[in-house]
mmCIF file of C-alpha atoms in Angstrom:
data_model
loop_
_atom_site.group_PDB
_atom_site.id
_atom_site.type_symbol
_atom_site.label_atom_id
_atom_site.label_comp_id
_atom_site.label_asym_id
_atom_site.label_seq_id
_atom_site.Cartn_x
_atom_site.Cartn_y
_atom_site.Cartn_z
ATOM 1 C CA UNK A 1 39.277 3.035 6.197
ATOM 2 C CA UNK A 2 40.595 -0.276 7.388
ATOM 3 C CA UNK A 3 43.646 1.421 9.108
ATOM 4 C CA UNK A 4 41.466 4.245 10.585
ATOM 5 C CA UNK A 5 39.140 1.576 12.089
ATOM 6 C CA UNK A 6 42.057 -0.256 13.380
ATOM 7 C CA UNK A 7 43.119 2.786 15.070
ATOM 8 C CA UNK A 8 39.839 3.494 16.402
ATOM 9 C CA UNK A 9 39.447 -0.067 17.811
ATOM 10 C CA UNK A 10 42.678 0.404 19.582
ATOM 11 C CA UNK A 11 41.655 3.427 21.031
ATOM 12 C CA UNK A 12 38.536 1.908 22.388
ATOM 13 C CA UNK A 13 40.340 -0.912 23.939
ATOM 14 C CA UNK A 14 42.776 1.755 25.671
ATOM 15 C CA UNK A 15 39.738 3.689 26.905
ATOM 16 C CA UNK A 16 40.627 6.505 24.738
ATOM 17 C CA UNK A 17 37.803 6.371 21.996
ATOM 18 C CA UNK A 18 36.358 9.751 22.749
ATOM 19 C CA UNK A 19 39.724 11.502 22.306
ATOM 20 C CA UNK A 20 40.371 9.426 19.038
ATOM 21 C CA UNK A 21 37.011 10.577 17.594
ATOM 22 C CA UNK A 22 37.806 14.350 18.462
ATOM 23 C CA UNK A 23 40.940 14.225 16.621
ATOM 24 C CA UNK A 24 39.594 13.097 13.454
ATOM 25 C CA UNK A 25 40.177 15.199 10.491
ATOM 26 C CA UNK A 26 37.698 16.468 8.020
ATOM 27 C CA UNK A 27 38.866 13.983 5.437
ATOM 28 C CA UNK A 28 38.300 11.259 7.834
ATOM 29 C CA UNK A 29 34.655 12.257 8.229
ATOM 30 C CA UNK A 30 33.488 12.473 4.587
ATOM 31 C CA UNK A 31 29.824 11.512 4.041
ATOM 32 C CA UNK A 32 29.735 8.676 1.447
ATOM 33 C CA UNK A 33 25.981 8.564 0.616
ATOM 34 C CA UNK A 34 26.491 5.001 -0.638
ATOM 35 C CA UNK A 35 27.502 3.626 2.695
ATOM 36 C CA UNK A 36 23.899 4.980 4.418
ATOM 37 C CA UNK A 37 20.287 4.634 3.867
ATOM 38 C CA UNK A 38 18.629 7.934 4.845
ATOM 39 C CA UNK A 39 14.997 7.933 5.621
ATOM 40 C CA UNK A 40 12.900 11.107 6.207
ATOM 41 C CA UNK A 41 9.144 11.890 5.724
ATOM 42 C CA UNK A 42 9.852 14.871 3.403
ATOM 43 C CA UNK A 43 11.263 12.225 0.761
ATOM 44 C CA UNK A 44 8.073 10.339 1.273
ATOM 45 C CA UNK A 45 10.105 7.945 3.296
ATOM 46 C CA UNK A 46 12.036 6.650 0.210
ATOM 47 C CA UNK A 47 14.703 4.404 1.342
ATOM 48 C CA UNK A 48 17.006 5.594 -1.566
ATOM 49 C CA UNK A 49 16.797 9.152 -0.505
ATOM 50 C CA UNK A 50 20.350 10.401 0.740
ATOM 51 C CA UNK A 51 19.953 13.896 -0.038
ATOM 52 C CA UNK A 52 18.371 15.043 3.206
ATOM 53 C CA UNK A 53 19.940 18.316 4.280
ATOM 54 C CA UNK A 54 21.465 19.448 7.565
ATOM 55 C CA UNK A 55 19.034 22.184 7.871
ATOM 56 C CA UNK A 56 16.045 19.568 7.761
ATOM 57 C CA UNK A 57 17.367 17.689 10.818
ATOM 58 C CA UNK A 58 16.296 18.441 14.341
ATOM 59 C CA UNK A 59 16.590 14.887 15.502
ATOM 60 C CA UNK A 60 18.915 12.181 14.316
ATOM 61 C CA UNK A 61 18.072 8.539 14.515
ATOM 62 C CA UNK A 62 20.771 6.111 13.945
ATOM 63 C CA UNK A 63 19.290 2.655 13.265
ATOM 64 C CA UNK A 64 21.637 -0.324 13.697
ATOM 65 C CA UNK A 65 20.895 -3.722 12.341
ATOM 66 C CA UNK A 66 21.128 -7.140 14.224
ATOM 67 C CA UNK A 67 23.836 -9.890 13.817
ATOM 68 C CA UNK A 68 22.015 -11.729 10.954
ATOM 69 C CA UNK A 69 20.372 -9.372 8.663
ATOM 70 C CA UNK A 70 21.703 -5.925 7.155
ATOM 71 C CA UNK A 71 20.299 -2.728 6.999
ATOM 72 C CA UNK A 72 18.035 -3.364 4.102
ATOM 73 C CA UNK A 73 16.059 -6.046 5.950
ATOM 74 C CA UNK A 74 12.274 -5.322 5.807
ATOM 75 C CA UNK A 75 12.222 -5.010 9.539
ATOM 76 C CA UNK A 76 14.943 -2.178 9.655
ATOM 77 C CA UNK A 77 13.009 -0.640 6.683
ATOM 78 C CA UNK A 78 9.733 -0.769 8.367
ATOM 79 C CA UNK A 79 11.209 0.810 11.606
ATOM 80 C CA UNK A 80 13.006 3.623 9.705
ATOM 81 C CA UNK A 81 9.861 4.496 7.826
ATOM 82 C CA UNK A 82 7.844 4.556 11.203
ATOM 83 C CA UNK A 83 10.254 6.472 13.012
ATOM 84 C CA UNK A 84 10.807 9.221 10.365
ATOM 85 C CA UNK A 85 8.878 12.225 11.039
ATOM 86 C CA UNK A 86 8.932 15.989 10.399
ATOM 87 C CA UNK A 87 12.588 17.370 10.840
ATOM 88 C CA UNK A 88 13.489 13.695 12.170
ATOM 89 C CA UNK A 89 16.057 11.835 9.967
ATOM 90 C CA UNK A 90 16.716 8.153 10.277
ATOM 91 C CA UNK A 91 20.125 6.932 9.066
ATOM 92 C CA UNK A 92 20.973 2.994 8.428
ATOM 93 C CA UNK A 93 24.600 1.669 7.862
ATOM 94 C CA UNK A 94 26.096 -1.623 7.741
ATOM 95 C CA UNK A 95 28.685 -2.883 10.157
ATOM 96 C CA UNK A 96 32.069 -3.778 8.462
ATOM 97 C CA UNK A 97 31.319 -7.567 8.141
ATOM 98 C CA UNK A 98 28.020 -6.878 6.595
ATOM 99 C CA UNK A 99 29.724 -4.353 4.089
ATOM 100 C CA UNK A 100 32.282 -7.108 3.243
ATOM 101 C CA UNK A 101 29.451 -9.635 2.877
ATOM 102 C CA UNK A 102 27.807 -7.164 0.222
ATOM 103 C CA UNK A 103 31.042 -7.057 -1.722
ATOM 104 C CA UNK A 104 31.646 -10.828 -2.472
ATOM 105 C CA UNK A 105 28.298 -12.344 -1.229
ATOM 106 C CA UNK A 106 29.854 -14.455 1.513
ATOM 107 C CA UNK A 107 28.298 -14.897 4.778
ATOM 108 C CA UNK A 108 30.424 -13.811 7.694
ATOM 109 C CA UNK A 109 29.850 -13.931 11.546
ATOM 110 C CA UNK A 110 29.576 -10.524 13.392
ATOM 111 C CA UNK A 111 33.009 -8.449 14.228
ATOM 112 C CA UNK A 112 34.078 -8.709 17.826
ATOM 113 C CA UNK A 113 32.459 -5.958 19.873
ATOM 114 C CA UNK A 114 35.564 -3.451 19.884
ATOM 115 C CA UNK A 115 35.652 -3.317 16.176
ATOM 116 C CA UNK A 116 31.875 -2.808 15.903
ATOM 117 C CA UNK A 117 31.801 -0.009 18.538
ATOM 118 C CA UNK A 118 34.942 1.469 16.738
ATOM 119 C CA UNK A 119 32.895 1.595 13.545
ATOM 120 C CA UNK A 120 29.603 2.763 15.124
ATOM 121 C CA UNK A 121 31.308 5.733 16.673
ATOM 122 C CA UNK A 122 33.010 6.616 13.163
ATOM 123 C CA UNK A 123 29.637 6.352 11.341
ATOM 124 C CA UNK A 124 27.809 8.265 14.183
ATOM 125 C CA UNK A 125 30.446 11.041 14.016
ATOM 126 C CA UNK A 126 30.142 11.224 10.343
ATOM 127 C CA UNK A 127 26.384 11.388 10.518
ATOM 128 C CA UNK A 128 26.641 14.127 13.190
ATOM 129 C CA UNK A 129 28.800 16.372 10.986
ATOM 130 C CA UNK A 130 26.468 15.908 7.999
ATOM 131 C CA UNK A 131 23.269 16.602 9.619
ATOM 132 C CA UNK A 132 24.097 18.704 12.609
ATOM 133 C CA UNK A 133 21.298 17.634 14.613
ATOM 134 C CA UNK A 134 19.947 19.104 17.914
ATOM 135 C CA UNK A 135 19.356 15.488 19.380
ATOM 136 C CA UNK A 136 20.675 12.078 18.648
ATOM 137 C CA UNK A 137 19.072 8.951 19.557
ATOM 138 C CA UNK A 138 20.531 5.306 19.046
ATOM 139 C CA UNK A 139 18.027 2.548 17.960
ATOM 140 C CA UNK A 140 19.429 -0.920 17.329
ATOM 141 C CA UNK A 141 17.903 -4.364 16.689
ATOM 142 C CA UNK A 142 19.344 -7.008 18.734
ATOM 143 C CA UNK A 143 23.086 -6.773 18.603
ATOM 144 C CA UNK A 144 22.726 -3.281 17.224
ATOM 145 C CA UNK A 145 20.756 -2.448 20.426
ATOM 146 C CA UNK A 146 23.516 -3.848 22.645
ATOM 147 C CA UNK A 147 26.225 -1.863 20.744
ATOM 148 C CA UNK A 148 24.080 1.182 20.981
ATOM 149 C CA UNK A 149 24.031 0.681 25.117
ATOM 150 C CA UNK A 150 27.878 0.167 24.905
ATOM 151 C CA UNK A 151 28.471 3.186 22.612
ATOM 152 C CA UNK A 152 26.188 5.492 25.047
ATOM 153 C CA UNK A 153 28.709 4.897 27.821
ATOM 154 C CA UNK A 154 31.473 6.720 25.851
ATOM 155 C CA UNK A 155 29.460 8.988 23.526
ATOM 156 C CA UNK A 156 27.105 11.548 24.591
ATOM 157 C CA UNK A 157 23.470 10.812 23.031
ATOM 158 C CA UNK A 158 20.090 11.673 23.986
ATOM 159 C CA UNK A 159 18.723 8.238 24.321
ATOM 160 C CA UNK A 160 18.935 4.479 23.296
ATOM 161 C CA UNK A 161 16.022 2.333 22.184
ATOM 162 C CA UNK A 162 16.718 -1.604 21.938
ATOM 163 C CA UNK A 163 14.542 -3.564 19.715
ATOM 164 C CA UNK A 164 14.745 -7.141 21.071
ATOM 165 C CA UNK A 165 17.688 -7.028 23.368
ATOM 166 C CA UNK A 166 19.959 -10.114 23.339
ATOM 167 C CA UNK A 167 20.092 -10.658 27.170
ATOM 168 C CA UNK A 168 20.998 -14.279 27.057
ATOM 169 C CA UNK A 169 23.781 -15.781 25.064
ATOM 170 C CA UNK A 170 22.476 -18.799 23.198
ATOM 171 C CA UNK A 171 25.635 -20.617 23.808
ATOM 172 C CA UNK A 172 25.315 -20.125 27.691
ATOM 173 C CA UNK A 173 26.813 -17.501 29.821
ATOM 174 C CA UNK A 174 25.721 -14.828 32.235
ATOM 175 C CA UNK A 175 22.906 -12.264 31.124
ATOM 176 C CA UNK A 176 24.400 -9.191 29.125
ATOM 177 C CA UNK A 177 23.349 -6.780 31.749
ATOM 178 C CA UNK A 178 26.649 -4.580 32.012
ATOM 179 C CA UNK A 179 25.799 -2.479 28.745
ATOM 180 C CA UNK A 180 22.427 -1.534 30.317
ATOM 181 C CA UNK A 181 23.943 -0.969 33.649
ATOM 182 C CA UNK A 182 26.669 1.350 32.391
ATOM 183 C CA UNK A 183 24.513 3.060 29.724
ATOM 184 C CA UNK A 184 24.642 6.728 30.519
ATOM 185 C CA UNK A 185 21.832 7.672 28.500
ATOM 186 C CA UNK A 186 18.115 7.260 29.051
ATOM 187 C CA UNK A 187 17.287 3.717 27.685
ATOM 188 C CA UNK A 188 14.126 1.858 26.331
ATOM 189 C CA UNK A 189 13.988 -1.831 25.714
ATOM 190 C CA UNK A 190 11.110 -3.060 23.391
ATOM 191 C CA UNK A 191 11.008 -6.885 23.751
ATOM 192 C CA UNK A 192 8.778 -9.652 22.571
ATOM 193 C CA UNK A 193 7.101 -11.547 25.436
ATOM 194 C CA UNK A 194 8.535 -15.154 24.099
ATOM 195 C CA UNK A 195 11.819 -13.647 23.167
ATOM 196 C CA UNK A 196 14.381 -16.504 23.262
ATOM 197 C CA UNK A 197 17.035 -14.252 24.262
ATOM 198 C CA UNK A 198 14.977 -12.908 27.247
ATOM 199 C CA UNK A 199 11.380 -13.632 27.935
ATOM 200 C CA UNK A 200 9.099 -11.608 29.984
ATOM 201 C CA UNK A 201 8.934 -13.920 33.160
ATOM 202 C CA UNK A 202 12.786 -13.694 33.331
ATOM 203 C CA UNK A 203 13.716 -10.136 32.288
ATOM 204 C CA UNK A 204 11.392 -8.528 34.749
ATOM 205 C CA UNK A 205 13.121 -10.283 37.842
ATOM 206 C CA UNK A 206 16.441 -8.440 37.254
ATOM 207 C CA UNK A 207 16.785 -5.242 39.518
ATOM 208 C CA UNK A 208 18.778 -3.323 36.824
ATOM 209 C CA UNK A 209 15.513 -3.331 34.730
ATOM 210 C CA UNK A 210 14.415 -0.583 36.960
ATOM 211 C CA UNK A 211 16.352 1.867 35.126
ATOM 212 C CA UNK A 212 14.769 0.989 31.761
ATOM 213 C CA UNK A 213 11.564 1.687 30.078
ATOM 214 C CA UNK A 214 10.510 -1.696 29.374
ATOM 215 C CA UNK A 215 7.793 -2.151 26.664
ATOM 216 C CA UNK A 216 6.611 -5.760 26.135
ATOM 217 C CA UNK A 217 5.039 -6.756 22.838
ATOM 218 C CA UNK A 218 2.126 -9.429 22.969
ATOM 219 C CA UNK A 219 3.235 -12.990 22.468
ATOM 220 C CA UNK A 220 6.288 -11.500 20.256
ATOM 221 C CA UNK A 221 9.292 -13.667 19.525
ATOM 222 C CA UNK A 222 12.888 -12.297 18.974
ATOM 223 C CA UNK A 223 11.441 -10.486 15.648
ATOM 224 C CA UNK A 224 8.463 -9.523 17.561
ATOM 225 C CA UNK A 225 6.211 -12.074 15.576
ATOM 226 C CA UNK A 226 3.392 -13.593 17.713
ATOM 227 C CA UNK A 227 1.854 -17.063 17.172
ATOM 228 C CA UNK A 228 -1.324 -17.192 15.163
ATOM 229 C CA UNK A 229 -3.302 -18.176 18.386
ATOM 230 C CA UNK A 230 -2.258 -14.988 20.122
ATOM 231 C CA UNK A 231 -5.065 -12.884 18.774
ATOM 232 C CA UNK A 232 -2.496 -10.247 17.281
ATOM 233 C CA UNK A 233 -0.229 -9.960 14.606
ATOM 234 C CA UNK A 234 3.378 -8.941 13.531
ATOM 235 C CA UNK A 235 2.051 -5.882 11.923
ATOM 236 C CA UNK A 236 0.471 -4.850 15.228
ATOM 237 C CA UNK A 237 3.465 -5.603 17.457
ATOM 238 C CA UNK A 238 5.655 -3.453 14.872
ATOM 239 C CA UNK A 239 2.984 -0.468 15.242
ATOM 240 C CA UNK A 240 3.280 -0.730 18.890
ATOM 241 C CA UNK A 241 7.151 -0.849 18.839
ATOM 242 C CA UNK A 242 7.208 2.090 16.577
ATOM 243 C CA UNK A 243 4.768 3.984 18.636
ATOM 244 C CA UNK A 244 6.573 3.242 21.960
ATOM 245 C CA UNK A 245 9.904 4.367 20.284
ATOM 246 C CA UNK A 246 8.263 7.673 19.161
ATOM 247 C CA UNK A 247 7.003 8.484 22.435
ATOM 248 C CA UNK A 248 10.491 7.754 24.050
ATOM 249 C CA UNK A 249 12.273 9.965 21.541
ATOM 250 C CA UNK A 250 9.541 12.662 21.608
ATOM 251 C CA UNK A 251 8.436 12.419 18.069
ATOM 252 C CA UNK A 252 4.933 14.057 17.529
#
């Protein structure tokens, strides 16, 4: 896997990722159920059900985690359960650094974007071969949303949903608007009004956001959590986020 990932990373850096993915062999695309969490409502939304059949899948949603929490985080579980419906399958996986963390318990920083994108493209291709979906949507929390927008410049998907997009690097620098600008798929951003990575009064001033379906969550921070004085709750914001994403994707 490491050698394959290195090759895909170099292909991405060389602008040849699409060709490299197309050249992968059947063995390269083996579906390892232990590497994914598959959620669909036919399995009563059980997190550990990885037996969904290809014939059950009309829409595949690939749900990617943020920088600091893995695919099993309660936020990820809530979103997966809320999005799985009918013939819609939600698939989660850990990026390479999180897979390494799970093995030895050590906490690592996120991999650089080229490695994340290479791995994302590989996992997406494996999932597409496994489930043979008619439609594919990429949904990502924070860093995962940014990687989804970047991947959608290269890989054809039906839409991207960013859950708390990390517009402003916390260590300073220009806003991360290029992934949104270059994304070729329809894109929705669901953002807390108080998000420190991009709050309502700032994000709405950028012209590029005109191409985005933008949904604000009342008084939400980067995790969508509002203050007690706001009159709303985290649960209400999560429900709104799920409802907005379902409408964008077209889940009845």
